[in-house]
XYZ file of C-alpha atoms in Angstrom:
474
model
C 92.930 142.073 96.044
C 96.547 141.623 95.209
C 98.387 138.624 93.924
C 102.002 137.739 93.641
C 102.974 135.849 90.507
C 101.816 136.417 86.909
C 102.132 132.945 85.420
C 99.161 130.947 84.098
C 97.474 130.761 87.553
C 97.630 134.524 88.000
C 96.435 135.234 84.441
C 93.492 132.843 84.756
C 92.442 134.333 88.105
C 92.685 137.876 86.708
C 90.390 136.815 83.844
C 87.798 135.451 86.304
C 88.001 138.541 88.551
C 87.619 140.891 85.577
C 83.964 139.955 85.183
C 84.407 137.074 82.710
C 81.849 134.566 83.932
C 81.455 130.912 82.892
C 77.998 129.396 82.269
C 76.955 125.949 81.104
C 76.453 126.184 77.339
C 72.811 125.277 76.574
C 72.296 122.116 74.501
C 75.895 121.003 74.920
C 76.465 117.443 75.991
C 79.133 116.409 78.495
C 80.441 112.810 78.172
C 80.136 112.424 81.991
C 76.357 111.759 82.442
C 76.171 112.604 86.177
C 77.983 115.909 85.660
C 75.718 116.645 82.676
C 72.656 116.137 84.891
C 74.042 118.454 87.591
C 74.857 121.147 85.013
C 71.320 120.991 83.625
C 69.823 121.622 87.091
C 70.669 125.337 87.081
C 71.953 126.419 83.644
C 71.124 130.075 84.354
C 73.451 130.137 87.392
C 77.125 130.750 86.645
C 79.549 127.944 87.524
C 81.274 130.487 89.807
C 78.102 130.725 91.915
C 77.358 127.022 92.114
C 78.429 124.578 94.789
C 81.846 123.478 93.489
C 81.998 120.577 95.939
C 78.682 119.209 94.631
C 79.671 119.632 90.959
C 83.092 118.020 91.362
C 81.939 115.025 93.401
C 82.833 111.700 91.789
C 85.200 113.076 89.138
C 88.426 111.163 88.608
C 91.592 112.092 86.749
C 95.247 113.041 86.945
C 94.933 115.649 89.690
C 94.243 115.310 93.420
C 92.227 118.525 93.409
C 88.472 118.061 92.822
C 87.986 121.634 91.511
C 90.979 121.273 89.168
C 89.373 118.147 87.695
C 86.007 119.920 87.428
C 87.269 123.006 85.567
C 89.514 120.880 83.332
C 86.688 118.531 82.342
C 84.339 121.461 81.645
C 86.912 123.036 79.313
C 88.295 119.813 77.768
C 85.589 117.186 78.332
C 87.286 113.949 77.239
C 90.842 115.000 76.511
C 92.474 112.181 78.519
C 90.805 109.650 76.247
C 92.087 111.399 73.125
C 88.707 113.031 72.514
C 88.287 116.510 71.111
C 84.811 117.354 72.476
C 84.288 121.116 72.713
C 84.167 122.977 75.992
C 80.719 122.950 77.605
C 81.322 126.455 78.954
C 80.242 129.734 77.448
C 81.774 132.972 78.752
C 79.852 136.194 79.416
C 81.512 139.462 80.297
C 79.685 140.952 83.281
C 81.766 144.018 84.213
C 79.649 144.818 87.293
C 80.912 141.556 88.831
C 84.571 142.532 88.455
C 86.654 142.785 91.616
C 89.557 145.302 91.650
C 92.848 143.439 91.791
C 96.519 143.707 90.945
C 98.830 141.034 89.584
C 102.489 141.563 90.424
C 105.285 139.646 88.698
C 108.998 139.897 87.948
C 108.668 139.034 84.243
C 106.176 139.735 81.485
C 102.830 137.921 81.902
C 103.530 134.211 81.622
C 105.914 134.069 84.577
C 108.656 131.449 84.397
C 107.750 130.533 80.809
C 109.912 133.518 79.798
C 112.965 132.037 81.557
C 112.868 128.685 79.775
C 114.884 128.120 76.599
C 112.462 128.967 73.782
C 112.999 125.857 71.667
C 112.245 123.422 74.517
C 109.163 121.319 73.848
C 106.630 121.205 76.681
C 105.802 118.026 78.551
C 102.075 118.685 78.269
C 100.140 118.571 75.038
C 99.735 122.009 73.492
C 95.988 122.238 73.996
C 96.477 121.565 77.717
C 98.487 124.779 78.035
C 95.533 126.919 76.927
C 93.628 129.376 79.113
C 89.831 129.862 79.179
C 88.013 130.996 76.043
C 91.038 131.263 73.744
C 92.115 127.778 72.592
C 95.868 127.461 72.194
C 95.475 125.558 68.900
C 93.493 128.401 67.334
C 96.140 130.905 68.392
C 98.876 128.725 66.832
C 96.860 128.470 63.615
C 96.791 132.262 63.375
C 100.582 132.140 63.621
C 100.450 129.537 60.813
C 102.275 127.036 62.962
C 101.413 123.428 63.692
C 101.971 121.566 66.937
C 104.938 119.205 66.922
C 103.651 115.822 68.080
C 100.739 117.710 69.675
C 103.204 119.633 71.845
C 104.339 123.234 71.809
C 107.605 125.044 72.462
C 108.197 127.168 75.550
C 108.513 130.246 73.336
C 105.037 129.633 71.865
C 103.577 129.290 75.340
C 105.240 132.481 76.647
C 103.961 134.453 73.630
C 100.475 132.979 73.937
C 100.210 134.035 77.608
C 101.291 137.584 76.758
C 98.831 137.689 73.852
C 96.044 136.381 76.123
C 96.487 139.218 78.630
C 96.270 141.828 75.837
C 93.432 140.126 73.951
C 91.273 139.831 77.068
C 92.020 143.415 78.138
C 93.704 142.452 81.405
C 96.870 144.602 81.084
C 95.576 147.290 83.449
C 95.687 144.740 86.292
C 99.277 143.644 85.626
C 102.426 145.264 87.019
C 105.564 143.637 85.650
C 109.121 144.117 86.884
C 107.852 143.970 90.465
C 109.551 142.214 93.369
C 107.577 141.567 96.563
C 109.747 141.635 99.679
C 107.176 141.262 102.459
C 103.553 140.234 103.041
C 102.269 140.517 106.607
C 99.113 141.203 108.596
C 98.705 144.648 110.149
C 95.811 146.266 111.964
C 93.747 148.509 109.712
C 93.712 151.266 112.353
C 97.504 151.554 112.285
C 97.528 152.617 108.640
C 97.300 156.338 108.278
C 96.031 157.417 104.887
C 98.996 159.617 104.029
C 101.556 156.807 104.340
C 99.728 154.587 101.923
C 101.375 154.659 98.539
C 98.956 152.693 96.456
C 99.612 151.009 93.148
C 96.143 151.948 91.958
C 94.183 155.145 91.692
C 91.049 153.451 92.964
C 89.715 153.629 96.495
C 91.375 151.661 99.221
C 91.184 147.926 98.693
C 89.360 147.026 101.890
C 86.079 148.055 103.489
C 86.272 151.471 105.062
C 83.270 150.741 107.254
C 85.536 149.633 110.065
C 84.457 145.992 110.002
C 87.813 144.727 108.864
C 90.329 145.057 111.672
C 93.268 143.318 110.014
C 94.574 143.703 106.491
C 97.655 142.552 104.622
C 100.490 144.956 104.001
C 102.438 144.128 100.866
C 105.856 145.766 100.453
C 108.250 145.548 97.545
C 109.834 147.514 94.714
C 109.478 148.179 90.991
C 112.477 147.905 88.735
C 112.424 151.066 86.627
C 113.733 151.255 83.057
C 116.878 152.970 84.378
C 117.466 150.036 86.700
C 116.484 151.853 89.902
C 114.368 150.259 92.609
C 111.249 152.211 93.423
C 109.617 150.998 96.650
C 105.858 150.566 97.142
C 103.562 149.546 99.970
C 99.937 148.535 99.439
C 97.191 147.142 101.611
C 94.682 144.480 100.682
C 92.067 142.399 102.422
C 92.947 139.329 100.396
C 96.274 138.189 98.994
C 96.786 135.346 96.519
C 100.160 133.605 96.331
C 100.812 132.315 92.807
C 104.602 132.485 92.651
C 105.267 128.970 91.311
C 108.543 127.229 92.125
C 110.876 128.028 89.257
C 112.962 130.650 91.062
C 114.713 128.554 93.618
C 116.635 125.487 92.354
C 117.434 122.765 94.897
C 121.077 122.419 95.957
C 122.753 119.105 96.814
C 124.493 120.649 99.815
C 127.924 119.195 98.997
C 131.430 120.666 99.224
C 132.390 122.924 96.296
C 128.833 123.355 95.039
C 129.280 127.139 95.087
C 132.254 127.018 92.669
C 131.780 128.972 89.462
C 131.571 125.932 87.154
C 128.637 124.396 89.105
C 125.233 125.624 87.934
C 121.622 124.988 88.936
C 119.766 126.058 85.803
C 119.612 124.660 82.308
C 120.179 128.130 80.839
C 123.836 127.907 81.993
C 124.466 125.144 79.449
C 122.820 127.160 76.675
C 125.027 130.169 77.564
C 128.159 127.994 77.604
C 127.359 126.619 74.146
C 126.684 130.118 72.759
C 130.004 131.409 74.115
C 131.854 128.289 72.879
C 133.157 127.537 76.369
C 131.944 123.930 75.999
C 131.916 121.931 72.802
C 132.644 118.634 71.107
C 136.287 118.573 72.330
C 135.781 119.731 75.919
C 135.703 117.611 79.071
C 132.271 116.131 79.731
C 129.449 118.147 81.271
C 128.177 116.532 84.482
C 124.374 116.454 84.676
C 122.871 115.533 88.051
C 119.212 114.507 88.317
C 116.666 112.218 86.688
C 113.710 114.479 86.041
C 112.556 116.188 82.872
C 114.847 119.221 83.209
C 117.862 116.895 83.406
C 116.484 115.072 80.335
C 116.119 118.394 78.487
C 119.766 119.162 79.303
C 120.868 115.746 77.980
C 118.886 116.232 74.756
C 120.376 119.704 74.305
C 123.947 118.462 74.928
C 123.371 115.449 72.639
C 122.132 117.785 69.892
C 125.341 119.864 70.245
C 127.598 116.748 70.423
C 128.781 117.677 73.922
C 130.008 114.738 76.055
C 127.863 114.070 79.143
C 128.258 112.175 82.416
C 124.788 111.652 83.866
C 124.474 110.958 87.592
C 121.271 110.057 89.439
C 120.376 108.290 92.672
C 117.563 105.982 91.517
C 117.639 102.697 89.619
C 116.702 103.014 85.947
C 113.734 100.689 86.512
C 112.439 102.622 89.558
C 108.664 103.103 89.036
C 108.973 106.566 90.649
C 111.179 107.718 87.765
C 109.134 110.070 85.549
C 110.271 108.218 82.379
C 108.525 105.069 83.583
C 105.253 107.006 83.738
C 105.219 108.702 80.312
C 103.588 107.074 77.270
C 106.331 106.289 74.709
C 104.292 107.375 71.702
C 103.708 110.900 72.942
C 107.195 111.498 74.352
C 109.668 109.840 71.958
C 112.595 112.090 72.910
C 112.204 111.415 76.665
C 111.904 107.715 75.874
C 115.225 108.012 74.043
C 116.885 109.576 77.113
C 115.505 106.740 79.237
C 116.965 104.213 76.786
C 120.350 105.947 76.985
C 120.179 105.835 80.796
C 119.532 102.072 80.601
C 121.956 101.059 77.848
C 124.910 103.341 78.335
C 126.125 102.778 81.888
C 129.835 103.156 82.621
C 130.052 99.377 83.163
C 129.022 98.475 79.615
C 129.533 100.714 76.581
C 126.315 101.122 74.590
C 125.519 102.538 71.164
C 125.395 106.217 72.191
C 128.593 108.197 71.876
C 129.508 111.027 74.243
C 127.186 109.867 77.033
C 127.722 107.803 80.197
C 124.948 107.011 82.656
C 125.742 106.440 86.351
C 122.586 105.181 88.066
C 122.527 104.829 91.886
C 125.427 107.292 92.238
C 125.642 110.586 94.061
C 128.039 113.537 94.138
C 130.377 113.727 97.144
C 132.215 116.926 96.243
C 133.299 119.360 93.531
C 136.985 120.348 93.469
C 138.613 123.645 92.433
C 140.446 121.703 89.699
C 137.061 120.781 88.120
C 137.397 117.235 89.424
C 134.188 115.792 90.757
C 134.105 112.875 93.225
C 131.168 110.471 92.812
C 130.150 107.537 94.987
C 128.125 104.463 94.013
C 125.688 102.477 96.184
C 128.505 100.213 97.479
C 130.518 103.184 98.731
C 133.029 102.963 95.897
C 134.379 106.410 94.879
C 135.545 107.680 91.486
C 136.910 111.025 90.308
C 135.912 112.584 86.973
C 137.379 115.620 85.229
C 134.524 117.771 83.919
C 134.086 121.106 82.141
C 130.950 122.173 84.029
C 128.261 120.710 86.272
C 124.487 121.147 86.077
C 122.610 120.195 89.225
C 119.011 119.782 88.036
C 117.227 118.092 90.919
C 114.069 120.186 91.128
C 113.254 123.521 92.696
C 111.547 124.975 95.740
C 109.321 128.030 95.987
C 110.946 131.197 97.259
C 108.630 132.426 100.027
C 111.189 134.594 101.829
C 108.681 137.484 101.727
C 106.374 135.645 104.181
C 106.932 135.399 107.924
C 109.084 132.302 108.644
C 109.369 131.640 104.856
C 105.741 130.461 104.810
C 106.625 127.248 106.680
C 103.706 127.755 109.131
C 101.297 127.539 106.171
C 102.533 124.138 104.918
C 100.871 120.763 105.518
C 103.876 119.804 107.649
C 104.738 123.020 109.460
C 108.178 121.729 110.468
C 109.408 121.492 106.863
C 109.885 124.054 104.050
C 107.104 124.387 101.469
C 107.647 121.989 98.551
C 105.326 121.601 95.558
C 105.505 117.801 95.468
C 106.121 116.794 99.070
C 104.840 119.588 101.299
C 102.467 122.081 99.648
C 100.660 124.899 101.437
C 97.628 123.583 103.317
C 94.550 125.013 101.565
C 90.806 124.373 101.625
C 90.213 122.195 98.522
C 87.140 124.195 97.420
C 88.327 127.790 98.050
C 92.168 127.443 98.062
C 92.213 129.712 101.137
C 95.099 128.893 103.498
C 93.909 126.867 106.445
C 96.241 128.762 108.799
C 95.687 132.304 107.529
C 92.289 133.607 106.426
C 92.358 136.015 103.489
C 95.552 134.452 102.157
C 95.152 132.092 99.179
C 97.668 129.847 97.396
C 97.509 128.683 93.778
C 99.391 126.421 91.386
C 102.498 124.498 92.513
C 102.379 126.124 95.965
C 99.074 124.315 96.522
C 100.317 121.101 94.869
C 98.882 121.727 91.354
C 101.842 121.317 89.018
C 100.328 121.270 85.521
C 98.965 124.317 83.693
C 95.756 122.488 82.817
C 95.096 121.882 86.531
C 96.159 125.245 88.023
C 93.068 126.827 86.461
C 90.650 124.993 88.763
C 92.412 126.649 91.682
C 91.735 130.031 90.067
C 88.035 129.067 89.751
C 87.921 128.134 93.455
C 89.603 131.405 94.552
C 87.405 133.568 92.300
C 84.276 131.824 93.591
C 85.350 132.409 97.202
C 86.276 136.078 96.629
C 82.988 136.794 94.826
C 81.073 135.403 97.799
C 83.101 137.597 100.167
C 82.495 140.695 98.022
C 78.773 139.872 97.668
C 79.105 140.108 93.909
C 76.951 137.046 93.383
C 73.646 137.722 91.659
C 70.597 137.365 93.968
């Protein structure tokens, strides 16, 4: 089995496929009485081998996925109510249940967490970023660090994921610096043994008894230390897509957006500050978007005293705005950005220097002279001179390695795959693609956008793959 993407979803699935098996911990008490009763019915049977649909029935929470809610509540029983009840799972290593697999990723284990500015504080509480059987808080304690307001920095998270892979002995399954260029179905008969350049020394990854007529061919290349590209081609009966969505920022599609001063990632602002190309005396930085990445950019600019013009399409009071959904106590800095957006519009000067908010505006064009034309809801246009622009309006998954960019796999097969609006259509209890058997999708691709909830998807996939491989105990 091969999977593309080595972020938290990929790491968690590798853990489950390496023979680490969750059981209900005897004598532990789950705050959900119906779930407790179900768990007591067969404590000697691993959660992986139980009926996930039956166990997850009736659970409610912040995810639409029943298995995500199940795995989350088993690991963190009453966390949404501020409780700190211990996990009701105990983990046994049963190596004979392991399924050979490979995890391919561009970066070190941890995926996109390595591309995010290290000092950024995560949206989720620190303990929600943890993976099975190695609590994040304990790991931070060993580093002699506390959690700031219960939340961790991106650098902590990236290091924790790398540490997890080593600590749990999963490195042999990970190949970093790998780019996948194509995943497609081929007939098993058409593969002659001498053309197969495998990434592993083990036997071929599908049944050689002739039952399986179609397999997936995965092509791509390694980036070697010297910077060369070394191609590979492997074959697998099952492929798991866990690529996340960080790679492919959304563009506005306006004139001049490809000019060199227009950027689509927060890191561009960090680079500009380091190289002193923007500063306290420069023209304002234009920040487009009203999500958390845009807020992070505003906080960063504010911290460096860089003037900002902030443009977004919604009203400040729009209930769909993420700031209207976050508890103030837990997210004071995002609450501050929201206050700035409210109080500091161009029409009325507020108490915050170096920042202007332009709600219900959109960008019409970027000029070569670094002049940007904006339009308000009444059609009125204004020009602003800026030093650089950051378009931070979300991102889409890059599925260019799939036939037709993976559009055929989405819920609406006329539109590109999008984590929030149009995820890949998967079975809720196995995460297998409805349109393509043997292909699975995890994490944001399947609509699970928080680390705490991507792990349930890994449980569902592992459970399904174990059934296929007949690795379930009798």
